[in-house]
Coordinates of C-alpha atoms and ligand atoms in Angstrom, one line a residue:
M196 CA -18.2 42.7 -46.7
T197 CA -15.9 40.2 -48.4
I198 CA -13.2 40.0 -46.0
L199 CA -12.8 36.2 -45.0
K200 CA -10.7 34.6 -42.5
P201 CA -8.2 32.3 -44.1
T202 CA -9.8 29.0 -42.9
P203 CA -9.0 26.0 -45.0
E204 CA -12.5 26.2 -46.6
A205 CA -12.1 29.9 -47.5
V206 CA -8.6 29.2 -49.1
C207 CA -10.2 26.1 -50.9
D208 CA -12.9 28.4 -52.3
A209 CA -10.5 31.2 -53.2
A210 CA -8.2 28.5 -55.2
S211 CA -11.4 27.5 -57.0
T212 CA -12.1 31.1 -58.0
L213 CA -8.9 31.3 -59.4
R214 CA -9.3 28.1 -61.3
D215 CA -12.3 29.5 -62.7
G216 CA -10.6 32.5 -64.0
G217 CA -11.7 34.8 -61.0
I218 CA -9.7 37.2 -58.9
V219 CA -8.8 37.0 -55.2
A220 CA -7.2 39.4 -53.2
F221 CA -4.9 38.0 -50.2
A222 CA -2.3 39.0 -47.5
T223 CA 1.5 38.9 -48.3
E224 CA 4.2 39.9 -46.1
T225 CA 5.0 43.1 -47.9
V226 CA 1.1 44.5 -49.2
Y227 CA -2.0 42.7 -50.1
G228 CA -2.1 41.5 -53.7
L229 CA -4.5 41.1 -56.2
G230 CA -4.2 37.5 -57.5
C231 CA -5.3 35.6 -60.7
D232 CA -3.9 32.8 -62.6
T233 CA -0.8 33.8 -64.5
F234 CA -1.5 31.7 -67.4
N235 CA -5.2 32.5 -67.7
E236 CA -5.3 35.5 -70.1
N237 CA -8.7 36.5 -69.6
A238 CA -8.0 36.8 -66.0
I239 CA -5.1 38.8 -66.3
E240 CA -6.8 41.4 -68.6
Q241 CA -9.4 41.5 -65.8
V242 CA -7.0 42.4 -63.2
Y243 CA -5.6 45.3 -65.6
S244 CA -9.0 46.3 -65.8
I245 CA -10.2 46.4 -62.2
K246 CA -7.0 48.3 -61.1
G247 CA -7.0 50.7 -64.0
R248 CA -3.6 49.8 -64.6
P249 CA -1.7 50.5 -67.8
L250 CA -1.3 47.5 -69.8
N251 CA 2.6 47.8 -70.3
N252 CA 3.1 47.6 -66.5
P253 CA 4.2 44.2 -65.9
M254 CA 2.9 42.2 -63.0
I255 CA 4.8 39.9 -60.3
A256 CA 4.0 36.0 -60.5
H257 CA 4.1 34.3 -57.1
I258 CA 5.5 30.8 -56.7
L259 CA 5.3 28.5 -54.0
D260 CA 8.8 27.4 -54.0
V261 CA 11.9 27.4 -56.2
T262 CA 10.8 24.0 -57.8
W263 CA 8.2 26.2 -59.4
V264 CA 10.6 28.5 -61.1
S265 CA 10.9 26.5 -64.4
R266 CA 7.4 27.2 -65.1
L267 CA 8.4 30.8 -65.8
T268 CA 11.7 31.0 -66.9
D269 CA 14.4 28.9 -68.3
H270 CA 17.2 31.5 -67.2
W271 CA 17.9 30.5 -63.6
D272 CA 21.4 30.6 -62.8
D273 CA 23.9 30.2 -59.9
R274 CA 23.1 33.8 -59.0
C275 CA 19.4 33.5 -58.9
A276 CA 19.9 30.1 -56.7
L277 CA 22.2 32.1 -54.1
L278 CA 19.6 34.8 -54.0
A279 CA 16.6 32.5 -53.5
M280 CA 18.5 30.5 -50.8
N281 CA 19.1 33.8 -48.9
F282 CA 16.0 35.7 -49.5
W283 CA 13.2 33.5 -50.4
P284 CA 10.6 33.0 -49.2
G285 CA 10.5 36.9 -49.0
A286 CA 10.1 40.3 -50.1
L287 CA 12.4 40.0 -53.1
T288 CA 11.3 40.0 -56.7
L289 CA 13.8 38.5 -59.6
V290 CA 13.2 39.8 -63.2
L291 CA 14.4 37.2 -65.6
P292 CA 13.5 36.4 -69.3
R293 CA 10.2 34.6 -69.4
R294 CA 9.3 31.4 -71.2
D295 CA 7.4 31.7 -74.4
D296 CA 4.4 30.1 -72.8
V297 CA 4.0 32.7 -70.1
P298 CA 1.7 34.9 -71.4
A299 CA 3.2 38.3 -72.6
S300 CA 0.0 40.1 -71.3
A301 CA 0.9 39.0 -68.0
C302 CA 4.2 40.8 -68.1
G303 CA 3.3 44.0 -69.6
G304 CA 4.2 42.8 -73.2
Y305 CA 7.8 42.4 -71.9
D306 CA 10.0 39.2 -72.5
T307 CA 10.7 39.2 -68.9
V308 CA 8.9 37.9 -66.0
G309 CA 9.1 39.2 -62.4
I310 CA 8.9 36.3 -59.7
R311 CA 8.4 36.2 -56.2
C312 CA 8.2 33.7 -53.4
P313 CA 6.2 35.1 -50.8
S314 CA 6.5 34.1 -47.2
H315 CA 2.9 34.9 -45.5
P316 CA 1.0 32.0 -44.4
V317 CA -2.0 33.2 -46.3
A318 CA 0.0 33.6 -49.5
V319 CA 1.6 30.3 -49.1
S320 CA -1.6 28.4 -48.4
L321 CA -3.4 29.9 -51.3
L322 CA -0.5 28.7 -53.6
E323 CA -0.4 25.3 -52.1
E324 CA -4.1 24.8 -52.8
F325 CA -4.2 26.4 -56.2
G326 CA -1.0 24.6 -57.3
R327 CA -0.4 27.3 -60.0
C328 CA 1.5 30.6 -60.5
I329 CA -0.4 33.7 -59.0
S330 CA 0.2 36.9 -60.8
A331 CA -0.7 39.7 -58.3
P332 CA -0.1 43.6 -58.5
S333 CA -0.6 45.3 -55.1
A334 CA -4.3 45.3 -54.4
N335 CA -4.9 49.0 -55.0
R336 CA -6.4 51.0 -57.9
S337 CA -3.6 52.0 -60.2
G338 CA -1.4 55.1 -58.7
R339 CA -2.9 54.9 -55.2
I340 CA -1.6 53.6 -52.0
S341 CA -0.9 49.9 -51.6
P342 CA -3.1 48.1 -49.2
T343 CA -1.5 46.7 -45.9
C344 CA -4.4 45.3 -44.5
A345 CA -7.8 43.7 -45.7
E346 CA -10.1 46.6 -45.0
H347 CA -7.7 49.0 -47.2
V348 CA -8.7 46.5 -50.3
D349 CA -12.0 46.4 -49.3
D350 CA -12.2 50.4 -49.4
E351 CA -10.4 50.1 -52.8
F352 CA -12.8 48.2 -54.5
D353 CA -15.9 48.8 -52.5
G354 CA -16.2 45.5 -51.3
R355 CA -16.4 44.0 -54.9
I356 CA -13.4 41.5 -54.2
T357 CA -13.0 38.6 -52.0
V358 CA -10.1 39.2 -49.6
L359 CA -8.2 36.4 -47.5
D360 CA -7.3 38.1 -44.5
G361 CA -4.0 37.9 -42.9
G362 CA -3.7 40.9 -40.9
A363 CA -1.5 43.7 -41.0
C364 CA 1.4 43.4 -43.5
G365 CA 4.6 43.0 -41.5
H366 CA 6.9 44.8 -44.1
G367 CA 4.3 47.4 -45.3
I368 CA 5.9 48.3 -48.4
E369 CA 6.5 46.4 -51.6
S370 CA 9.2 43.8 -52.3
T371 CA 12.5 45.0 -53.7
V372 CA 12.5 44.4 -57.6
L373 CA 16.0 43.4 -59.1
S374 CA 16.6 42.6 -62.7
L375 CA 18.8 39.7 -63.5
V376 CA 18.4 40.1 -67.3
S377 CA 22.0 41.3 -67.4
S378 CA 24.2 42.9 -64.7
P379 CA 21.9 43.1 -61.4
A380 CA 20.1 46.2 -61.1
V381 CA 17.4 47.2 -58.7
L382 CA 14.5 48.5 -60.5
R383 CA 12.4 49.2 -57.2
P384 CA 14.0 49.6 -53.8
G385 CA 12.2 47.7 -51.1
S386 CA 12.8 46.0 -47.6
I387 CA 15.6 44.0 -48.8
S388 CA 18.5 46.6 -49.1
I389 CA 20.9 47.0 -52.1
E390 CA 23.7 46.2 -49.5
E391 CA 22.3 43.0 -48.5
L392 CA 21.9 41.8 -52.3
E393 CA 25.5 42.9 -53.0
E394 CA 26.8 40.4 -50.3
Y395 CA 25.6 37.9 -52.8
V396 CA 25.9 39.2 -56.2
G397 CA 28.6 41.8 -56.2
S398 CA 27.9 45.4 -57.3
V399 CA 24.3 46.3 -58.1
L400 CA 23.2 49.0 -60.4
H401 CA 20.5 51.5 -59.0
G402 CA 19.9 55.2 -59.5
D403 CA 17.3 57.4 -60.4
Y404 CA 14.0 55.5 -59.9
Q405 CA 11.8 58.6 -61.2
G406 CA 10.8 57.6 -64.8
Q407 CA 12.5 54.4 -64.6
I408 CA 11.8 53.0 -67.9
D409 CA 12.8 49.4 -67.3
S410 CA 10.1 49.0 -64.7
P411 CA 7.0 51.2 -65.8
G412 CA 5.4 50.5 -62.4
T413 CA 7.8 53.0 -60.8
S414 CA 6.6 56.1 -62.8
S415 CA 7.1 59.3 -60.5
R416 CA 3.5 59.9 -59.5
H417 CA 2.6 56.8 -57.5
Y418 CA 1.5 55.5 -53.9
A419 CA -0.5 58.8 -53.9
P420 CA -3.2 59.9 -51.4
N421 CA -5.9 62.4 -52.6
T422 CA -4.5 65.1 -50.3
S423 CA -1.4 66.6 -51.5
V424 CA 1.8 65.7 -49.9
K425 CA 4.8 67.7 -49.3
L426 CA 8.1 66.5 -48.2
C427 CA 9.9 69.1 -45.6
T428 CA 12.5 69.7 -43.2
H429 CA 11.5 69.6 -39.5
D430 CA 12.0 73.2 -39.3
E431 CA 9.9 73.8 -42.2
I432 CA 7.2 71.9 -40.9
E433 CA 7.6 73.6 -37.5
N434 CA 7.3 77.1 -39.4
T435 CA 4.6 76.4 -41.6
V436 CA 2.2 73.8 -40.3
D437 CA -1.4 75.3 -39.3
Q438 CA -4.8 74.0 -37.9
D439 CA -5.5 72.6 -41.6
C440 CA -2.5 70.6 -42.4
A441 CA -1.6 67.0 -41.2
A442 CA 1.9 66.3 -40.4
I443 CA 4.0 63.1 -40.2
V444 CA 7.2 63.5 -38.4
L445 CA 10.2 61.8 -36.8
K446 CA 10.6 64.3 -34.1
N447 CA 7.5 66.0 -32.1
I448 CA 6.6 69.6 -33.4
I449 CA 5.4 72.2 -30.9
A450 CA 3.2 74.0 -33.5
P451 CA -0.5 73.1 -33.5
S452 CA -1.9 70.9 -36.7
K453 CA -5.0 69.3 -37.8
Q454 CA -3.4 65.9 -36.8
T455 CA 0.3 65.0 -36.5
K456 CA 1.6 61.5 -36.6
K457 CA 5.0 60.8 -35.0
M458 CA 6.6 57.8 -36.7
P459 CA 8.8 55.3 -35.4
P460 CA 12.6 56.0 -35.6
T461 CA 13.8 52.9 -37.7
P462 CA 13.1 52.4 -41.3
S463 CA 11.6 49.0 -41.1
E464 CA 9.0 50.1 -38.3
Y465 CA 8.4 53.4 -40.3
A466 CA 7.5 51.3 -43.5
T467 CA 5.3 49.2 -41.6
Q468 CA 3.2 52.0 -40.7
L469 CA 3.5 54.3 -43.6
Y470 CA 0.7 53.3 -45.9
A471 CA -1.9 53.0 -43.1
V472 CA -1.0 56.4 -41.9
L473 CA -1.2 58.2 -45.3
R474 CA -4.8 56.5 -45.7
E475 CA -5.7 57.7 -42.3
L476 CA -4.7 61.1 -42.7
D477 CA -6.2 61.1 -46.2
T478 CA -9.5 60.8 -44.8
I479 CA -9.5 64.0 -42.3
G480 CA -9.9 66.6 -44.7
A481 CA -6.4 68.2 -44.1
S482 CA -5.4 70.7 -46.7
K483 CA -2.3 69.0 -47.2
I484 CA 0.1 66.5 -45.4
L485 CA 3.6 67.8 -44.5
V486 CA 6.0 64.9 -44.2
E487 CA 9.2 65.2 -42.4
K488 CA 12.1 64.1 -44.7
P489 CA 13.9 60.9 -43.6
P490 CA 17.6 60.7 -43.4
R491 CA 19.5 60.5 -46.8
T492 CA 21.1 57.2 -45.7
S493 CA 20.9 54.0 -47.7
E494 CA 18.8 52.3 -45.1
W495 CA 16.0 54.8 -45.8
L496 CA 16.0 54.5 -49.4
A497 CA 12.9 52.6 -50.0
V498 CA 10.9 54.8 -47.6
R499 CA 12.3 57.9 -49.2
D500 CA 11.4 56.4 -52.8
R501 CA 7.9 55.9 -51.6
L502 CA 7.5 59.3 -50.2
S503 CA 9.0 61.2 -52.9
R504 CA 6.8 59.3 -55.4
C505 CA 3.5 60.4 -53.3
S506 CA 4.5 63.8 -53.1
S507 CA 5.5 64.3 -56.8
Ligands
TXA148 O1 5.5 43.1 -52.8 C1 5.2 43.2 -53.9 O2 5.8 43.2 -54.9 C2 3.8 43.2 -54.1 C3 3.2 41.7 -53.5 C4 1.8 41.8 -53.9 O3 3.7 40.9 -54.1 N1 3.3 43.3 -55.4 C5 3.4 44.7 -56.2 O4 3.2 44.6 -57.4 O5 4.0 45.3 -55.4 P1 3.0 45.8 -58.2 O6 2.3 45.2 -59.5 O7 2.0 46.9 -57.6 O8 4.6 46.2 -58.5 C6 5.1 45.3 -59.3 C7 6.5 46.1 -59.6 C8 6.1 47.2 -60.7 O9 6.9 48.4 -60.6 C9 6.6 46.5 -62.1 O10 6.7 47.4 -63.0 C10 7.8 45.9 -61.7 O11 7.5 45.4 -60.4 N2 7.8 44.5 -62.5 C11 7.2 43.5 -62.6 N3 7.5 42.6 -63.4 C12 8.5 42.9 -64.1 C13 9.3 42.9 -65.4 N4 9.0 41.8 -65.9 N5 10.1 43.9 -65.8 C14 10.2 45.2 -65.0 N6 9.6 45.3 -64.0 C15 8.7 44.4 -63.5
MG149 MG1 1.3 48.6 -57.0

């Protein structure tokens, strides 16, 4: 077991592991991250290898506060400042042209870098103690469900990675990724909505995230449990569910199933629970997991995005 309470000593040890070119998993408010020194190419390579992540999928660099932005980009402008003022620390990643000294390998070979300033106290204390940018993808094997508690990380990597435990993640899904390389464009929806962003930067491009080329991590099969997932209407579930199927629903069903999880009615509470529920239902030997489609409204966009990926 390598799950550690984030005591000052544990955080100090984790920072020295990062300094020595090692890898440490840590809690953030979105999902757990698998962290390493952004400027250590050897450590970056190890993270890709441990995750089995395609080398062209860029990682997000985490910073303590806006004063660190200049270590990563020379392209901070008024739009960025306004967004940072309103959404940082928090679940927003900004993609900007990277400085030449930021390793291309940390950015999937791209000439841009994703930057996020997290709010979770464990992430904050690790950044404070380490004093350098931490590149961290979600702490799961590539293509699998992101971890929302320390035990999930332990399961993913069979206890081989030290995890700074910060409890269950408040958001439960990953940050919103916004490119500001030219006109604002959402590359991955997340808990900060497009409408919220538009209040500050005007119209934001977004669209078909399946096969999105500007953000390789948003390839269509992602966030997937081993058990196959099928998106259905409530009636379809009621009519097709059987004793072998698991179900994730918004309204109760009457038909018997192997196990049914009723989810909270709001998108933010739903998101907080989604990955843990998928992981749990993946362990019960169900033939498939039937998931009731959430409403097609914009507030459900990020949840619908994750569900459609894990069912594709
Ligand atoms: O909430 C989060 O974002 C979590 C926590 C740990 O911060 N991290 C996370 O990282 O979800 P990851 O690597 O699993 O997903 C990062 C996403 C990918 O879709 C990646 O393609 C995109 O962000 N991304 C990162 N840097 C980018 C860049 N320079 N250009 C385009 N997309 C980028
Ligand atoms: Mg990920």
